[in-house]
Short mmCIF file of C-alpha atoms and ligand atoms in Angstrom, two decimals:
data_model
loop_
_atom_site.label_atom_id
_atom_site.label_comp_id
_atom_site.label_asym_id
_atom_site.label_seq_id
_atom_site.Cartn_x
_atom_site.Cartn_y
_atom_site.Cartn_z
CA MET A 14 83.20 84.25 179.54
CA GLN A 15 81.62 87.69 179.00
CA THR A 16 77.91 87.90 179.79
CA LEU A 17 75.77 90.10 177.63
CA SER A 18 74.69 93.21 179.55
CA THR A 19 70.96 93.98 179.73
CA PRO A 20 71.10 97.18 177.61
CA VAL A 21 73.18 95.48 174.91
CA LYS A 22 70.78 92.54 174.85
CA ALA A 23 67.87 94.98 174.49
CA ALA A 24 69.66 96.78 171.63
CA ILE A 25 70.36 93.47 169.88
CA THR A 26 66.75 92.33 170.29
CA GLU A 27 65.56 95.60 168.78
CA LEU A 28 67.94 95.15 165.84
CA THR A 29 66.68 91.62 165.16
CA ALA A 30 63.19 93.07 164.72
CA GLN A 31 64.52 95.20 161.85
CA GLN A 32 67.10 92.87 160.26
CA HIS A 33 66.41 89.80 158.12
CA GLU A 34 69.98 88.61 157.61
CA PRO A 35 72.79 87.66 160.02
CA PHE A 36 74.81 90.55 161.45
CA TYR A 37 77.67 91.35 163.80
CA LEU A 38 77.54 93.72 166.75
CA TYR A 39 80.58 94.88 168.73
CA ASP A 40 80.11 96.25 172.23
CA LEU A 41 82.72 99.03 172.28
CA ASP A 42 81.89 100.10 175.85
CA GLN A 43 82.79 96.60 177.03
CA LEU A 44 85.88 96.68 174.80
CA ALA A 45 87.11 100.03 176.19
CA LYS A 46 86.70 98.75 179.77
CA HIS A 47 88.65 95.56 179.04
CA LEU A 48 91.45 97.42 177.24
CA LYS A 49 91.84 99.86 180.14
CA THR A 50 92.29 96.92 182.53
CA ILE A 51 94.99 95.26 180.45
CA ASN A 52 96.89 98.40 179.45
CA ASP A 53 97.04 99.87 182.95
CA GLN A 54 100.55 98.49 183.65
CA SER A 55 104.16 99.20 182.68
CA ILE A 56 105.48 95.64 182.22
CA VAL A 57 104.63 94.99 178.58
CA LYS A 58 104.04 97.40 175.70
CA LEU A 59 100.84 96.37 173.93
CA TRP A 60 100.23 96.58 170.21
CA TYR A 61 96.95 95.60 168.57
CA ALA A 62 97.16 92.89 165.89
CA VAL A 63 94.78 94.52 163.38
CA LYS A 64 94.13 91.19 161.61
CA ALA A 65 91.86 90.18 164.51
CA ASN A 66 89.30 92.87 163.60
CA PRO A 67 90.14 95.78 161.27
CA LEU A 68 86.85 97.70 161.73
CA SER A 69 87.58 101.45 161.98
CA ALA A 70 85.63 101.94 165.24
CA VAL A 71 87.47 99.00 166.82
CA ILE A 72 90.85 100.49 165.81
CA GLN A 73 89.78 103.87 167.23
CA THR A 74 88.86 102.24 170.55
CA LEU A 75 92.30 100.58 170.71
CA ASP A 76 93.90 103.92 169.87
CA GLN A 77 92.05 105.65 172.71
CA ALA A 78 93.21 102.88 175.06
CA GLY A 79 96.85 103.64 174.24
CA PHE A 80 97.65 100.68 172.01
CA ASP A 81 99.95 100.93 168.99
CA PHE A 82 99.28 98.84 165.86
CA ASP A 83 100.67 95.68 164.30
CA VAL A 84 99.76 95.41 160.61
CA ALA A 85 100.41 92.55 158.22
CA SER A 86 99.42 94.05 154.85
CA SER A 87 99.11 97.34 152.96
CA GLY A 88 95.35 97.12 153.45
CA GLU A 89 95.67 96.97 157.23
CA LEU A 90 98.25 99.77 157.19
CA LYS A 91 96.00 102.10 155.19
CA GLN A 92 93.04 101.30 157.43
CA VAL A 93 95.10 102.27 160.51
CA LEU A 94 96.49 105.44 158.90
CA SER A 95 93.02 106.52 157.81
CA GLN A 96 91.99 106.59 161.49
CA GLY A 97 94.53 109.42 161.92
CA ILE A 98 97.15 107.20 163.56
CA ASP A 99 100.80 108.15 162.99
CA ALA A 100 102.85 105.64 160.96
CA LYS A 101 105.53 105.79 163.70
CA ARG A 102 103.06 103.86 165.89
CA VAL A 103 102.90 100.98 163.42
CA LEU A 104 104.78 97.68 163.50
CA ASN A 105 104.86 95.46 160.42
CA THR A 106 104.91 91.67 160.92
CA GLY A 107 104.23 88.87 158.43
CA PRO A 108 106.10 86.38 156.28
CA ALA A 109 105.16 87.89 152.88
CA LYS A 110 106.76 91.31 152.61
CA SER A 111 107.51 91.99 148.96
CA LYS A 112 109.99 94.67 147.86
CA GLN A 113 106.98 96.69 146.64
CA GLN A 114 105.24 96.39 150.01
CA ILE A 115 108.38 97.44 151.88
CA GLU A 116 108.75 100.46 149.58
CA GLU A 117 105.12 101.41 150.16
CA PHE A 118 105.46 101.09 153.95
CA LEU A 119 108.56 103.32 153.98
CA THR A 120 106.86 105.87 151.73
CA LEU A 121 103.93 105.95 154.17
CA GLY A 122 106.34 106.51 157.10
CA VAL A 123 106.55 103.11 158.86
CA THR A 124 109.90 102.64 160.64
CA THR A 125 109.47 99.46 162.75
CA PHE A 126 109.56 96.02 161.15
CA VAL A 127 109.74 92.41 162.23
CA ALA A 128 112.00 90.73 159.63
CA GLU A 129 111.12 87.13 158.87
CA SER A 130 113.83 86.17 156.36
CA VAL A 131 117.34 87.12 155.25
CA ASN A 132 115.83 88.56 152.05
CA GLN A 133 113.53 90.80 154.08
CA VAL A 134 116.55 92.13 155.99
CA ALA A 135 118.38 92.88 152.72
CA TRP A 136 115.30 94.49 151.12
CA LEU A 137 114.65 96.60 154.23
CA GLN A 138 118.29 97.80 154.12
CA GLU A 139 118.03 98.67 150.40
CA ALA A 140 114.78 100.58 150.96
CA ALA A 141 116.11 102.39 154.06
CA LEU A 142 119.21 103.49 152.11
CA ARG A 143 117.04 104.75 149.24
CA HIS A 144 114.90 106.72 151.70
CA ASP A 145 118.00 107.86 153.64
CA THR A 146 116.48 106.67 156.89
CA GLN A 147 117.10 104.31 159.83
CA LEU A 148 114.66 101.49 160.58
CA ARG A 149 114.07 99.64 163.84
CA ILE A 150 114.19 95.89 163.22
CA LEU A 151 113.31 92.81 165.27
CA LEU A 152 114.30 89.41 163.87
CA ARG A 153 111.57 86.77 164.09
CA VAL A 154 112.94 83.53 165.50
CA GLN A 155 111.37 80.08 165.16
CA LEU A 156 112.46 77.77 167.95
CA ARG A 157 111.86 74.05 168.36
CA TRP A 158 110.76 72.30 171.52
CA PRO A 159 111.11 68.64 172.37
CA ASN A 160 107.53 68.20 173.64
CA ASN A 161 106.05 68.52 170.15
CA GLU A 162 103.34 71.13 170.83
CA LYS A 163 101.15 71.74 167.79
CA ASN A 164 98.54 74.38 166.84
CA PRO A 165 97.62 76.67 163.91
CA LEU A 166 100.59 78.97 164.44
CA GLY A 167 103.00 76.10 164.27
CA GLY A 168 103.94 75.08 167.80
CA ASP A 169 106.90 72.87 167.16
CA SER A 170 106.38 72.25 163.42
CA LEU A 171 108.05 74.03 160.52
CA THR A 172 106.23 77.25 159.53
CA PRO A 173 107.08 80.22 157.28
CA PHE A 174 107.13 82.53 160.34
CA GLY A 175 110.70 83.71 160.87
CA LEU A 176 113.85 81.60 160.77
CA GLY A 177 115.63 79.14 163.04
CA ALA A 178 118.48 80.46 165.20
CA ASP A 179 121.15 78.78 163.02
CA GLU A 180 119.81 80.46 159.88
CA TRP A 181 119.79 83.89 161.57
CA ALA A 182 123.30 83.35 162.91
CA THR A 183 124.65 83.33 159.33
CA ILE A 184 124.05 87.08 158.86
CA SER A 185 126.35 89.86 159.99
CA LEU A 186 124.45 92.82 161.40
CA ILE A 187 127.12 95.35 160.42
CA ASP A 188 126.33 94.62 156.76
CA TYR A 189 123.07 96.55 157.23
CA PRO A 190 124.07 100.06 158.40
CA ASN A 191 120.57 101.56 158.01
CA LEU A 192 118.98 98.94 160.25
CA ASP A 193 118.96 99.21 164.04
CA PHE A 194 118.57 95.61 165.22
CA ALA A 195 116.74 96.30 168.47
CA GLY A 196 115.65 92.80 169.38
CA LEU A 197 113.99 89.49 168.63
CA HIS A 198 110.41 88.38 168.05
CA ILE A 199 109.02 84.96 168.87
CA PHE A 200 105.45 83.71 168.67
CA GLN A 201 104.52 80.09 168.09
CA TRP A 202 101.35 79.37 170.06
CA GLY A 203 97.71 80.47 169.74
CA ASN A 204 94.65 80.69 172.01
CA MET A 205 96.43 79.71 175.24
CA LEU A 206 94.31 79.81 178.40
CA ASP A 207 96.84 78.40 180.84
CA ALA A 208 99.02 81.20 182.23
CA SER A 209 101.44 78.77 183.91
CA LYS A 210 101.99 76.85 180.66
CA LEU A 211 102.73 80.10 178.84
CA ALA A 212 105.09 81.17 181.62
CA SER A 213 106.95 77.89 181.29
CA LEU A 214 107.20 78.21 177.48
CA TRP A 215 108.44 81.81 177.79
CA GLN A 216 111.05 80.78 180.36
CA GLN A 217 112.35 78.09 178.01
CA MET A 218 112.79 80.70 175.27
CA ILE A 219 115.18 82.92 177.21
CA ALA A 220 118.36 80.84 176.88
CA PRO A 221 118.12 80.22 173.10
CA LEU A 222 117.15 83.84 172.40
CA VAL A 223 119.92 85.33 174.52
CA SER A 224 122.37 82.89 172.97
CA LEU A 225 121.31 83.95 169.44
CA SER A 226 121.67 87.64 170.32
CA LYS A 227 125.24 86.92 171.47
CA ARG A 228 126.07 85.01 168.28
CA LEU A 229 124.76 88.00 166.32
CA LYS A 230 126.57 90.52 168.58
CA MET A 231 123.16 92.17 169.00
CA ASN A 232 122.45 94.45 171.93
CA LEU A 233 119.16 92.77 172.90
CA ARG A 234 116.91 95.61 174.08
CA ILE A 235 113.46 94.39 173.03
CA LEU A 236 111.77 90.99 173.09
CA ASP A 237 108.41 90.67 171.34
CA LEU A 238 106.34 87.66 172.42
CA GLY A 239 103.61 88.09 169.77
CA GLY A 240 100.02 87.21 170.70
CA GLY A 241 98.56 83.86 171.66
CA LEU A 242 96.57 84.77 174.76
CA GLY A 243 93.27 82.91 174.55
CA ILE A 244 89.64 83.49 175.40
CA PRO A 245 87.27 80.71 176.49
CA TYR A 246 85.08 79.34 173.69
CA SER A 247 83.39 76.74 175.86
CA ARG A 248 81.69 77.03 179.26
CA GLU A 249 84.12 74.49 180.71
CA ASP A 250 87.10 76.77 179.98
CA SER A 251 88.01 79.64 182.26
CA ALA A 252 89.52 82.97 181.29
CA ILE A 253 93.28 83.38 181.35
CA ASP A 254 94.61 84.94 184.54
CA TRP A 255 95.90 88.36 183.37
CA GLN A 256 97.58 89.15 186.70
CA ALA A 257 99.47 85.83 186.51
CA ILE A 258 100.51 86.71 182.93
CA LEU A 259 101.87 90.06 184.14
CA THR A 260 103.77 88.39 186.97
CA SER A 261 105.45 85.93 184.59
CA LEU A 262 106.19 88.68 182.06
CA ALA A 263 107.87 90.76 184.79
CA GLN A 264 109.98 87.72 185.73
CA PHE A 265 110.76 87.04 182.06
CA LYS A 266 111.85 90.66 181.52
CA ALA A 267 114.18 90.53 184.53
CA ASP A 268 115.63 87.13 183.56
CA ALA A 269 116.17 88.06 179.90
CA GLN A 270 117.59 91.46 180.97
CA VAL A 271 115.82 93.43 178.26
CA ASP A 272 114.61 97.03 178.42
CA GLU A 273 111.25 96.35 176.83
CA LEU A 274 108.79 93.51 176.36
CA TRP A 275 106.24 93.79 173.57
CA MET A 276 103.16 91.78 172.69
CA GLU A 277 100.77 92.33 169.79
CA LEU A 278 97.40 91.03 170.91
CA GLY A 279 94.48 90.12 168.68
CA ARG A 280 92.09 87.58 170.18
CA TYR A 281 92.61 88.56 173.83
CA ALA A 282 92.20 92.25 173.02
CA VAL A 283 88.94 92.17 171.05
CA GLY A 284 87.53 88.61 170.97
CA GLU A 285 85.05 89.02 173.80
CA CYS A 286 83.40 92.22 172.55
CA GLY A 287 81.79 90.72 169.44
CA TYR A 288 78.43 89.01 168.86
CA TYR A 289 77.11 87.35 165.71
CA LEU A 290 73.34 87.15 165.31
CA ASN A 291 71.99 84.46 163.06
CA PRO A 292 68.33 83.71 162.13
CA ILE A 293 67.09 80.13 162.24
CA ILE A 294 65.70 79.00 158.87
CA GLU A 295 64.26 75.74 160.19
CA GLN A 296 64.52 72.96 162.71
CA LYS A 297 64.49 69.36 161.51
CA LYS A 298 65.06 65.83 162.79
CA ASN A 299 67.45 63.71 160.81
CA TYR A 300 68.26 60.08 161.75
CA GLY A 301 66.91 60.97 165.17
CA ALA A 302 69.24 63.98 165.63
CA ASN A 303 68.08 67.59 166.05
CA GLN A 304 69.38 69.94 163.39
CA LEU A 305 69.01 73.69 163.06
CA ILE A 306 69.56 75.16 159.60
CA LEU A 307 70.75 78.76 159.89
CA ALA A 308 70.89 81.71 157.50
CA GLY A 309 74.63 82.18 158.09
CA GLY A 310 77.44 79.71 158.59
CA ILE A 311 81.13 79.50 157.84
CA ASN A 312 80.59 82.06 155.05
CA HIS A 313 80.35 84.59 157.93
CA LEU A 314 82.21 82.79 160.70
CA LEU A 315 84.83 80.39 159.39
CA ARG A 316 86.77 79.53 162.52
CA PRO A 317 84.81 76.39 163.60
CA ALA A 318 85.66 74.73 160.26
CA VAL A 319 89.36 75.52 160.66
CA THR A 320 89.81 74.67 164.33
CA GLY A 321 86.90 72.30 165.09
CA GLN A 322 86.01 74.66 167.95
CA ALA A 323 82.52 76.20 167.99
CA PHE A 324 81.60 79.69 169.16
CA PRO A 325 79.23 79.65 172.17
CA ALA A 326 75.60 79.89 171.02
CA THR A 327 72.34 80.65 172.86
CA LEU A 328 68.76 81.35 171.82
CA LEU A 329 68.28 85.13 171.90
CA ARG A 330 64.74 85.07 173.31
CA GLU A 331 63.89 83.62 176.71
CA SER A 332 62.44 80.11 176.56
CA GLN A 333 61.10 77.80 179.27
CA ALA A 334 61.44 74.72 177.03
CA THR A 335 63.85 71.98 178.09
CA THR A 336 67.20 72.08 176.33
CA VAL A 337 68.21 69.36 173.89
CA PRO A 338 71.35 68.85 171.78
CA PHE A 339 71.29 70.49 168.34
CA THR A 340 73.85 70.56 165.56
CA LEU A 341 73.97 73.92 163.81
CA HIS A 342 74.37 74.07 160.04
CA GLY A 343 74.91 77.06 157.76
CA PRO A 344 73.60 77.50 154.21
CA LEU A 345 76.63 76.27 152.22
CA CYS A 346 76.75 73.10 150.14
CA THR A 347 79.44 71.50 152.27
CA ALA A 348 79.28 69.44 155.44
CA LEU A 349 82.10 71.68 156.68
CA ASP A 350 79.47 74.38 157.18
CA ASN A 351 78.84 73.28 160.75
CA LEU A 352 78.80 75.69 163.69
CA GLY A 353 79.01 72.94 166.28
CA GLU A 354 76.88 70.98 168.75
CA HIS A 355 74.94 73.05 171.26
CA GLN A 356 72.43 72.49 174.03
CA LEU A 357 69.46 74.74 173.11
CA PRO A 358 65.75 75.01 174.01
CA ALA A 359 63.72 72.42 172.12
CA ASP A 360 61.36 75.14 170.83
CA ALA A 361 64.05 76.98 168.80
CA TYR A 362 62.31 77.42 165.45
CA GLU A 363 62.14 79.58 162.34
CA ASN A 364 61.77 83.30 163.20
CA ASP A 365 64.11 82.82 166.17
CA TRP A 366 67.63 84.18 166.34
CA LEU A 367 70.75 82.55 167.74
CA LEU A 368 73.31 84.69 169.51
CA PHE A 369 76.94 83.62 169.06
CA SER A 370 79.38 85.23 171.49
CA GLN A 371 83.20 85.61 171.64
CA CYS A 372 83.07 86.69 167.95
CA GLY A 373 85.01 89.99 168.12
CA ALA A 374 88.25 88.48 166.77
CA TYR A 375 88.80 86.43 163.62
CA GLY A 376 85.11 86.73 162.71
CA PHE A 377 83.87 88.32 159.52
CA THR A 378 87.20 89.13 157.83
CA GLU A 379 88.52 85.60 158.42
CA SER A 380 85.50 83.99 156.74
CA MET A 381 84.56 83.03 153.14
CA PRO A 382 81.75 85.51 152.45
CA TYR A 383 81.27 85.10 148.68
CA PHE A 384 80.64 81.35 148.53
CA LEU A 385 77.08 80.61 147.29
CA CYS A 386 76.38 84.33 146.82
CA HIS A 387 74.75 85.09 150.15
CA THR A 388 74.37 88.58 151.61
CA LEU A 389 77.44 89.83 153.48
CA PRO A 390 76.62 90.47 157.15
CA ALA A 391 76.14 94.01 158.41
CA GLU A 392 78.45 95.26 161.18
CA PHE A 393 77.02 97.35 164.02
CA ILE A 394 78.67 98.92 167.03
CA TYR A 395 77.20 99.63 170.44
CA GLN A 396 78.83 102.66 172.07
CA ALA A 397 77.70 104.99 174.84
CA GLY A 398 74.26 103.41 174.76
CA GLU A 399 73.79 103.94 171.01
CA VAL A 400 73.75 101.46 168.12
CA ARG A 401 75.40 102.53 164.88
CA CYS A 402 75.57 100.68 161.57
CA MET A 403 79.17 100.64 160.31
CA ARG A 404 78.40 98.65 157.16
CA ALA A 405 74.93 97.78 155.86
CA PRO A 406 74.31 94.23 154.59
CA LEU A 407 75.82 93.87 151.10
CA THR A 408 73.63 91.91 148.68
CA PRO A 409 75.11 89.72 145.90
CA SER A 410 73.79 92.10 143.22
CA GLU A 411 75.90 94.82 144.90
CA TYR A 412 79.14 92.83 144.98
CA LEU A 413 78.96 90.42 142.01
CA ARG A 414 80.57 91.56 138.73
C1 PLP B 8 102.80 88.12 164.26
C2 PLP B 8 101.51 88.02 164.98
N1 PLP B 8 101.36 88.67 166.13
C3 PLP B 8 100.19 88.64 166.81
C4 PLP B 8 99.11 87.92 166.35
C5 PLP B 8 97.85 87.94 167.14
O1 PLP B 8 97.66 86.75 167.79
P1 PLP B 8 96.48 86.54 168.83
O2 PLP B 8 95.22 86.81 168.13
O3 PLP B 8 96.65 85.13 169.26
O4 PLP B 8 96.71 87.51 169.95
C6 PLP B 8 99.24 87.17 165.18
C7 PLP B 8 98.13 86.33 164.71
O5 PLP B 8 98.20 85.57 163.79
C8 PLP B 8 100.47 87.23 164.46
O6 PLP B 8 100.63 86.57 163.31
#
């Protein structure tokens, strides 16, 4: 797990003296360093899954590190284009691509798509013909495994992401002359920390994917393995072994005999660079248990309610007090607003701040910010030793209509 560097901690402490509401801070120096490490290789082409964190400065840091961009909506596309990134460097994934969205993407110059249904293939062909252009298409495949793995992206259960091999095998690629079917896309697991388990899952995919490409008479040049690389959210977990991932990807590429492997990373790319700072409103004892009531909860950081997995939390200031177990509660009128059980100094009181780490991915934009009309958290960046406010806190009177 990333440890907060001394200058970033000092910058955060200074910010907490000025701020009264929860806020996010992204350490872009740390992010740039991490991205350089993972992109300094020629085994897998890396795209950034913008859904993980669409902040402009984050996108720019990914751009400078040589990543291209996976977008899943018109909003994400426009955010990427407004950073000066060429539409040719954009990949569009996602199960809900309307005819209107496809038209808009082509008008804005996007040429690479992951198709997730037979309708999407037909609509992409119609749009490509209208625009007199050729599109590069990967077909998203949903495979089933006997060992019944489950997680939010589906694992072995039925999801709307792509189609089974038998459904894809019903189409004839020559019916779509404006589409260059370059390969297949598969991604069914999330937040994996075990490189050997991933390697084994990837190996099991080769035979069914190659078999499908043969049934389709597709020249399989590209395989896209999506995202799914995890970061540790608890101190017991260790980071995924990136070198081991590269070794298994190299083996996978050789075994599948493809020219290119792609991945579009979200969590593993940006998750560790983000911090969420949250003031304590009060400490109380309830049925003998220690509770901390916080200014922000799942309205700013939803993931614990969806996955049951808390973000790591520490007291920002130094304390010599012994640590005791606390449950952390946000301000919403639902017991779901629970940021987990944490061992914290017994003297954590009002006027203190908690520091949540590993919050760079699936943080603010994945949350439910309007519930109970609280202030939306500010977003700050730390870059080259400087702190910059990217968005000031937004009060309810500014956003309510
Ligand atoms: C198609 C696709 N690719 C990549 C990602 C990013 O996944 P991760 O954050 O696990 O890297 C997602 C996330 O939902 C996705 O839907």
